[in-house]
């Protein structure tokens, strides 16, 4: 496995698993307009996943479908933050704020890399993700500075997901060897400033948990990943090779 393949795969897996979770809100969001908005966000993430998995697959002879539907849980290298079940709507908006802010900073840096495919994907995605950040920000502010109940639920979402955020910035030998990769550790200060600024404005308290989960980049996932993949891969695995 080449470093470039592994790097494209991890970014593609993040986008694919996020798209799956976001799509689960379609027809379940609290407002009709939110169904449409989250549907569009999920499609943006799926488009990013397709481009990145196509690129990864071009290096080892597999298709985007092979990589999405015919790998087992331990072969996925997405962040654990992306795979957690949706639960409350405020939880989903907290996750979108954390993840989209990270993606926006990542794609801004990836735009400058010398790999034309990665910089091309980043050039399109950075505009999409800027909207995702704004959408999540507006909901965090609305719920955090809303009623006592919405404030309580927004705080619960921010607190529950905070222990999964350190993984966003884990550096490793791969990103240090690969000159076109963005070392995620370099994004942490900007991410923290942006996210805490939104939390402060929302009147929620800054999360204080120091415990942090890890392992997604090494194929170690939460108990929820198997159920997510069962739904994502069911049709393709039940009818391998089918076309329509």
mmCIF file with all atom_site columns, C-alpha atoms in Angstrom, residues 98-210:
data_model
loop_
_atom_site.group_PDB
_atom_site.id
_atom_site.type_symbol
_atom_site.label_atom_id
_atom_site.label_alt_id
_atom_site.label_comp_id
_atom_site.label_asym_id
_atom_site.label_entity_id
_atom_site.label_seq_id
_atom_site.pdbx_PDB_ins_code
_atom_site.Cartn_x
_atom_site.Cartn_y
_atom_site.Cartn_z
_atom_site.occupancy
_atom_site.B_iso_or_equiv
_atom_site.pdbx_formal_charge
_atom_site.auth_seq_id
_atom_site.auth_comp_id
_atom_site.auth_asym_id
_atom_site.auth_atom_id
_atom_site.pdbx_PDB_model_num
ATOM 1   C CA . UNK A 1 98  ? -16.529 19.915 14.912 1.00 0.00 ? 98  UNK A CA 1
ATOM 2   C CA . UNK A 1 99  ? -16.018 17.901 11.723 1.00 0.00 ? 99  UNK A CA 1
ATOM 3   C CA . UNK A 1 100 ? -16.799 20.542 9.092  1.00 0.00 ? 100 UNK A CA 1
ATOM 4   C CA . UNK A 1 101 ? -14.518 23.084 10.792 1.00 0.00 ? 101 UNK A CA 1
ATOM 5   C CA . UNK A 1 102 ? -11.716 20.494 10.676 1.00 0.00 ? 102 UNK A CA 1
ATOM 6   C CA . UNK A 1 103 ? -12.463 19.646 7.021  1.00 0.00 ? 103 UNK A CA 1
ATOM 7   C CA . UNK A 1 104 ? -12.520 23.314 6.028  1.00 0.00 ? 104 UNK A CA 1
ATOM 8   C CA . UNK A 1 105 ? -9.098  23.953 7.521  1.00 0.00 ? 105 UNK A CA 1
ATOM 9   C CA . UNK A 1 106 ? -7.787  20.722 5.972  1.00 0.00 ? 106 UNK A CA 1
ATOM 10  C CA . UNK A 1 107 ? -9.042  21.495 2.463  1.00 0.00 ? 107 UNK A CA 1
ATOM 11  C CA . UNK A 1 108 ? -7.727  25.062 2.645  1.00 0.00 ? 108 UNK A CA 1
ATOM 12  C CA . UNK A 1 109 ? -4.250  23.639 3.185  1.00 0.00 ? 109 UNK A CA 1
ATOM 13  C CA . UNK A 1 110 ? -4.678  20.772 0.715  1.00 0.00 ? 110 UNK A CA 1
ATOM 14  C CA . UNK A 1 111 ? -5.434  23.352 -1.990 1.00 0.00 ? 111 UNK A CA 1
ATOM 15  C CA . UNK A 1 112 ? -1.762  24.300 -1.907 1.00 0.00 ? 112 UNK A CA 1
ATOM 16  C CA . UNK A 1 113 ? -0.354  20.790 -2.351 1.00 0.00 ? 113 UNK A CA 1
ATOM 17  C CA . UNK A 1 114 ? 1.439   19.714 -5.516 1.00 0.00 ? 114 UNK A CA 1
ATOM 18  C CA . UNK A 1 115 ? -0.808  16.707 -6.168 1.00 0.00 ? 115 UNK A CA 1
ATOM 19  C CA . UNK A 1 116 ? -3.255  17.943 -8.807 1.00 0.00 ? 116 UNK A CA 1
ATOM 20  C CA . UNK A 1 117 ? -6.006  15.473 -7.906 1.00 0.00 ? 117 UNK A CA 1
ATOM 21  C CA . UNK A 1 118 ? -5.951  16.208 -4.184 1.00 0.00 ? 118 UNK A CA 1
ATOM 22  C CA . UNK A 1 119 ? -5.772  19.961 -4.734 1.00 0.00 ? 119 UNK A CA 1
ATOM 23  C CA . UNK A 1 120 ? -8.601  19.693 -7.268 1.00 0.00 ? 120 UNK A CA 1
ATOM 24  C CA . UNK A 1 121 ? -10.824 17.815 -4.817 1.00 0.00 ? 121 UNK A CA 1
ATOM 25  C CA . UNK A 1 122 ? -9.981  20.358 -2.135 1.00 0.00 ? 122 UNK A CA 1
ATOM 26  C CA . UNK A 1 123 ? -10.755 23.272 -4.453 1.00 0.00 ? 123 UNK A CA 1
ATOM 27  C CA . UNK A 1 124 ? -14.335 22.108 -4.921 1.00 0.00 ? 124 UNK A CA 1
ATOM 28  C CA . UNK A 1 125 ? -14.856 20.766 -1.404 1.00 0.00 ? 125 UNK A CA 1
ATOM 29  C CA . UNK A 1 126 ? -13.637 23.835 0.466  1.00 0.00 ? 126 UNK A CA 1
ATOM 30  C CA . UNK A 1 127 ? -16.558 25.862 -0.890 1.00 0.00 ? 127 UNK A CA 1
ATOM 31  C CA . UNK A 1 128 ? -19.052 23.173 0.073  1.00 0.00 ? 128 UNK A CA 1
ATOM 32  C CA . UNK A 1 129 ? -17.634 22.712 3.547  1.00 0.00 ? 129 UNK A CA 1
ATOM 33  C CA . UNK A 1 130 ? -17.704 26.463 4.224  1.00 0.00 ? 130 UNK A CA 1
ATOM 34  C CA . UNK A 1 131 ? -21.492 26.163 3.916  1.00 0.00 ? 131 UNK A CA 1
ATOM 35  C CA . UNK A 1 132 ? -21.511 23.131 6.242  1.00 0.00 ? 132 UNK A CA 1
ATOM 36  C CA . UNK A 1 133 ? -19.610 25.123 8.872  1.00 0.00 ? 133 UNK A CA 1
ATOM 37  C CA . UNK A 1 134 ? -22.027 28.027 8.597  1.00 0.00 ? 134 UNK A CA 1
ATOM 38  C CA . UNK A 1 135 ? -25.059 25.731 8.778  1.00 0.00 ? 135 UNK A CA 1
ATOM 39  C CA . UNK A 1 136 ? -23.791 23.999 11.917 1.00 0.00 ? 136 UNK A CA 1
ATOM 40  C CA . UNK A 1 137 ? -22.769 27.308 13.483 1.00 0.00 ? 137 UNK A CA 1
ATOM 41  C CA . UNK A 1 138 ? -26.238 28.788 13.043 1.00 0.00 ? 138 UNK A CA 1
ATOM 42  C CA . UNK A 1 139 ? -27.861 25.768 14.691 1.00 0.00 ? 139 UNK A CA 1
ATOM 43  C CA . UNK A 1 140 ? -25.409 25.696 17.604 1.00 0.00 ? 140 UNK A CA 1
ATOM 44  C CA . UNK A 1 141 ? -26.090 29.391 18.242 1.00 0.00 ? 141 UNK A CA 1
ATOM 45  C CA . UNK A 1 142 ? -29.855 28.984 17.866 1.00 0.00 ? 142 UNK A CA 1
ATOM 46  C CA . UNK A 1 143 ? -30.094 25.982 20.169 1.00 0.00 ? 143 UNK A CA 1
ATOM 47  C CA . UNK A 1 144 ? -27.488 27.098 22.685 1.00 0.00 ? 144 UNK A CA 1
ATOM 48  C CA . UNK A 1 145 ? -29.008 30.556 23.088 1.00 0.00 ? 145 UNK A CA 1
ATOM 49  C CA . UNK A 1 146 ? -32.596 29.333 22.810 1.00 0.00 ? 146 UNK A CA 1
ATOM 50  C CA . UNK A 1 147 ? -34.818 27.785 25.459 1.00 0.00 ? 147 UNK A CA 1
ATOM 51  C CA . UNK A 1 148 ? -33.620 26.046 28.610 1.00 0.00 ? 148 UNK A CA 1
ATOM 52  C CA . UNK A 1 149 ? -34.357 22.704 26.932 1.00 0.00 ? 149 UNK A CA 1
ATOM 53  C CA . UNK A 1 150 ? -32.541 23.494 23.662 1.00 0.00 ? 150 UNK A CA 1
ATOM 54  C CA . UNK A 1 151 ? -29.578 24.868 25.640 1.00 0.00 ? 151 UNK A CA 1
ATOM 55  C CA . UNK A 1 152 ? -29.407 21.699 27.741 1.00 0.00 ? 152 UNK A CA 1
ATOM 56  C CA . UNK A 1 153 ? -29.464 19.454 24.674 1.00 0.00 ? 153 UNK A CA 1
ATOM 57  C CA . UNK A 1 154 ? -26.898 21.555 22.782 1.00 0.00 ? 154 UNK A CA 1
ATOM 58  C CA . UNK A 1 155 ? -24.566 21.433 25.755 1.00 0.00 ? 155 UNK A CA 1
ATOM 59  C CA . UNK A 1 156 ? -25.039 17.670 26.013 1.00 0.00 ? 156 UNK A CA 1
ATOM 60  C CA . UNK A 1 157 ? -24.121 17.232 22.344 1.00 0.00 ? 157 UNK A CA 1
ATOM 61  C CA . UNK A 1 158 ? -21.007 19.390 22.580 1.00 0.00 ? 158 UNK A CA 1
ATOM 62  C CA . UNK A 1 159 ? -19.868 17.588 25.741 1.00 0.00 ? 159 UNK A CA 1
ATOM 63  C CA . UNK A 1 160 ? -20.540 14.066 24.435 1.00 0.00 ? 160 UNK A CA 1
ATOM 64  C CA . UNK A 1 161 ? -18.504 14.582 21.254 1.00 0.00 ? 161 UNK A CA 1
ATOM 65  C CA . UNK A 1 162 ? -15.583 16.499 22.712 1.00 0.00 ? 162 UNK A CA 1
ATOM 66  C CA . UNK A 1 163 ? -13.684 13.301 23.693 1.00 0.00 ? 163 UNK A CA 1
ATOM 67  C CA . UNK A 1 164 ? -13.596 12.346 20.002 1.00 0.00 ? 164 UNK A CA 1
ATOM 68  C CA . UNK A 1 165 ? -12.017 15.584 18.761 1.00 0.00 ? 165 UNK A CA 1
ATOM 69  C CA . UNK A 1 166 ? -8.341  15.007 19.614 1.00 0.00 ? 166 UNK A CA 1
ATOM 70  C CA . UNK A 1 167 ? -8.261  12.258 16.988 1.00 0.00 ? 167 UNK A CA 1
ATOM 71  C CA . UNK A 1 168 ? -8.850  14.926 14.331 1.00 0.00 ? 168 UNK A CA 1
ATOM 72  C CA . UNK A 1 169 ? -5.343  16.247 14.948 1.00 0.00 ? 169 UNK A CA 1
ATOM 73  C CA . UNK A 1 170 ? -3.312  13.100 15.442 1.00 0.00 ? 170 UNK A CA 1
ATOM 74  C CA . UNK A 1 171 ? -0.116  13.181 13.437 1.00 0.00 ? 171 UNK A CA 1
ATOM 75  C CA . UNK A 1 172 ? 1.621   9.998  12.356 1.00 0.00 ? 172 UNK A CA 1
ATOM 76  C CA . UNK A 1 173 ? 4.484   8.728  10.225 1.00 0.00 ? 173 UNK A CA 1
ATOM 77  C CA . UNK A 1 174 ? 2.322   8.679  7.090  1.00 0.00 ? 174 UNK A CA 1
ATOM 78  C CA . UNK A 1 175 ? 1.521   12.408 7.020  1.00 0.00 ? 175 UNK A CA 1
ATOM 79  C CA . UNK A 1 176 ? 5.094   13.242 7.978  1.00 0.00 ? 176 UNK A CA 1
ATOM 80  C CA . UNK A 1 177 ? 6.533   11.149 5.115  1.00 0.00 ? 177 UNK A CA 1
ATOM 81  C CA . UNK A 1 178 ? 4.060   12.210 2.430  1.00 0.00 ? 178 UNK A CA 1
ATOM 82  C CA . UNK A 1 179 ? 4.973   15.676 1.209  1.00 0.00 ? 179 UNK A CA 1
ATOM 83  C CA . UNK A 1 180 ? 1.538   16.355 -0.306 1.00 0.00 ? 180 UNK A CA 1
ATOM 84  C CA . UNK A 1 181 ? -0.296  15.505 2.941  1.00 0.00 ? 181 UNK A CA 1
ATOM 85  C CA . UNK A 1 182 ? -1.466  18.039 5.501  1.00 0.00 ? 182 UNK A CA 1
ATOM 86  C CA . UNK A 1 183 ? -0.242  17.255 8.997  1.00 0.00 ? 183 UNK A CA 1
ATOM 87  C CA . UNK A 1 184 ? -3.477  17.535 11.009 1.00 0.00 ? 184 UNK A CA 1
ATOM 88  C CA . UNK A 1 185 ? -1.579  18.631 14.108 1.00 0.00 ? 185 UNK A CA 1
ATOM 89  C CA . UNK A 1 186 ? -0.979  21.966 12.373 1.00 0.00 ? 186 UNK A CA 1
ATOM 90  C CA . UNK A 1 187 ? -4.737  22.619 12.221 1.00 0.00 ? 187 UNK A CA 1
ATOM 91  C CA . UNK A 1 188 ? -5.517  22.271 15.919 1.00 0.00 ? 188 UNK A CA 1
ATOM 92  C CA . UNK A 1 189 ? -4.937  25.837 17.105 1.00 0.00 ? 189 UNK A CA 1
ATOM 93  C CA . UNK A 1 190 ? -7.094  27.376 14.387 1.00 0.00 ? 190 UNK A CA 1
ATOM 94  C CA . UNK A 1 191 ? -9.805  24.738 14.908 1.00 0.00 ? 191 UNK A CA 1
ATOM 95  C CA . UNK A 1 192 ? -9.875  25.313 18.652 1.00 0.00 ? 192 UNK A CA 1
ATOM 96  C CA . UNK A 1 193 ? -10.151 29.081 18.256 1.00 0.00 ? 193 UNK A CA 1
ATOM 97  C CA . UNK A 1 194 ? -13.008 28.826 15.753 1.00 0.00 ? 194 UNK A CA 1
ATOM 98  C CA . UNK A 1 195 ? -15.001 26.161 17.599 1.00 0.00 ? 195 UNK A CA 1
ATOM 99  C CA . UNK A 1 196 ? -14.621 27.680 21.050 1.00 0.00 ? 196 UNK A CA 1
ATOM 100 C CA . UNK A 1 197 ? -15.641 31.036 19.618 1.00 0.00 ? 197 UNK A CA 1
ATOM 101 C CA . UNK A 1 198 ? -18.930 29.527 18.445 1.00 0.00 ? 198 UNK A CA 1
ATOM 102 C CA . UNK A 1 199 ? -19.469 27.730 21.759 1.00 0.00 ? 199 UNK A CA 1
ATOM 103 C CA . UNK A 1 200 ? -18.864 30.929 23.723 1.00 0.00 ? 200 UNK A CA 1
ATOM 104 C CA . UNK A 1 201 ? -21.286 32.873 21.543 1.00 0.00 ? 201 UNK A CA 1
ATOM 105 C CA . UNK A 1 202 ? -23.918 30.157 21.953 1.00 0.00 ? 202 UNK A CA 1
ATOM 106 C CA . UNK A 1 203 ? -23.777 30.695 25.754 1.00 0.00 ? 203 UNK A CA 1
ATOM 107 C CA . UNK A 1 204 ? -22.873 27.022 26.255 1.00 0.00 ? 204 UNK A CA 1
ATOM 108 C CA . UNK A 1 205 ? -19.981 26.055 28.476 1.00 0.00 ? 205 UNK A CA 1
ATOM 109 C CA . UNK A 1 206 ? -16.698 24.925 26.936 1.00 0.00 ? 206 UNK A CA 1
ATOM 110 C CA . UNK A 1 207 ? -16.440 21.111 27.179 1.00 0.00 ? 207 UNK A CA 1
ATOM 111 C CA . UNK A 1 208 ? -13.960 20.100 29.843 1.00 0.00 ? 208 UNK A CA 1
ATOM 112 C CA . UNK A 1 209 ? -13.458 16.340 29.435 1.00 0.00 ? 209 UNK A CA 1
ATOM 113 C CA . UNK A 1 210 ? -9.795  15.419 29.105 1.00 0.00 ? 210 UNK A CA 1
#
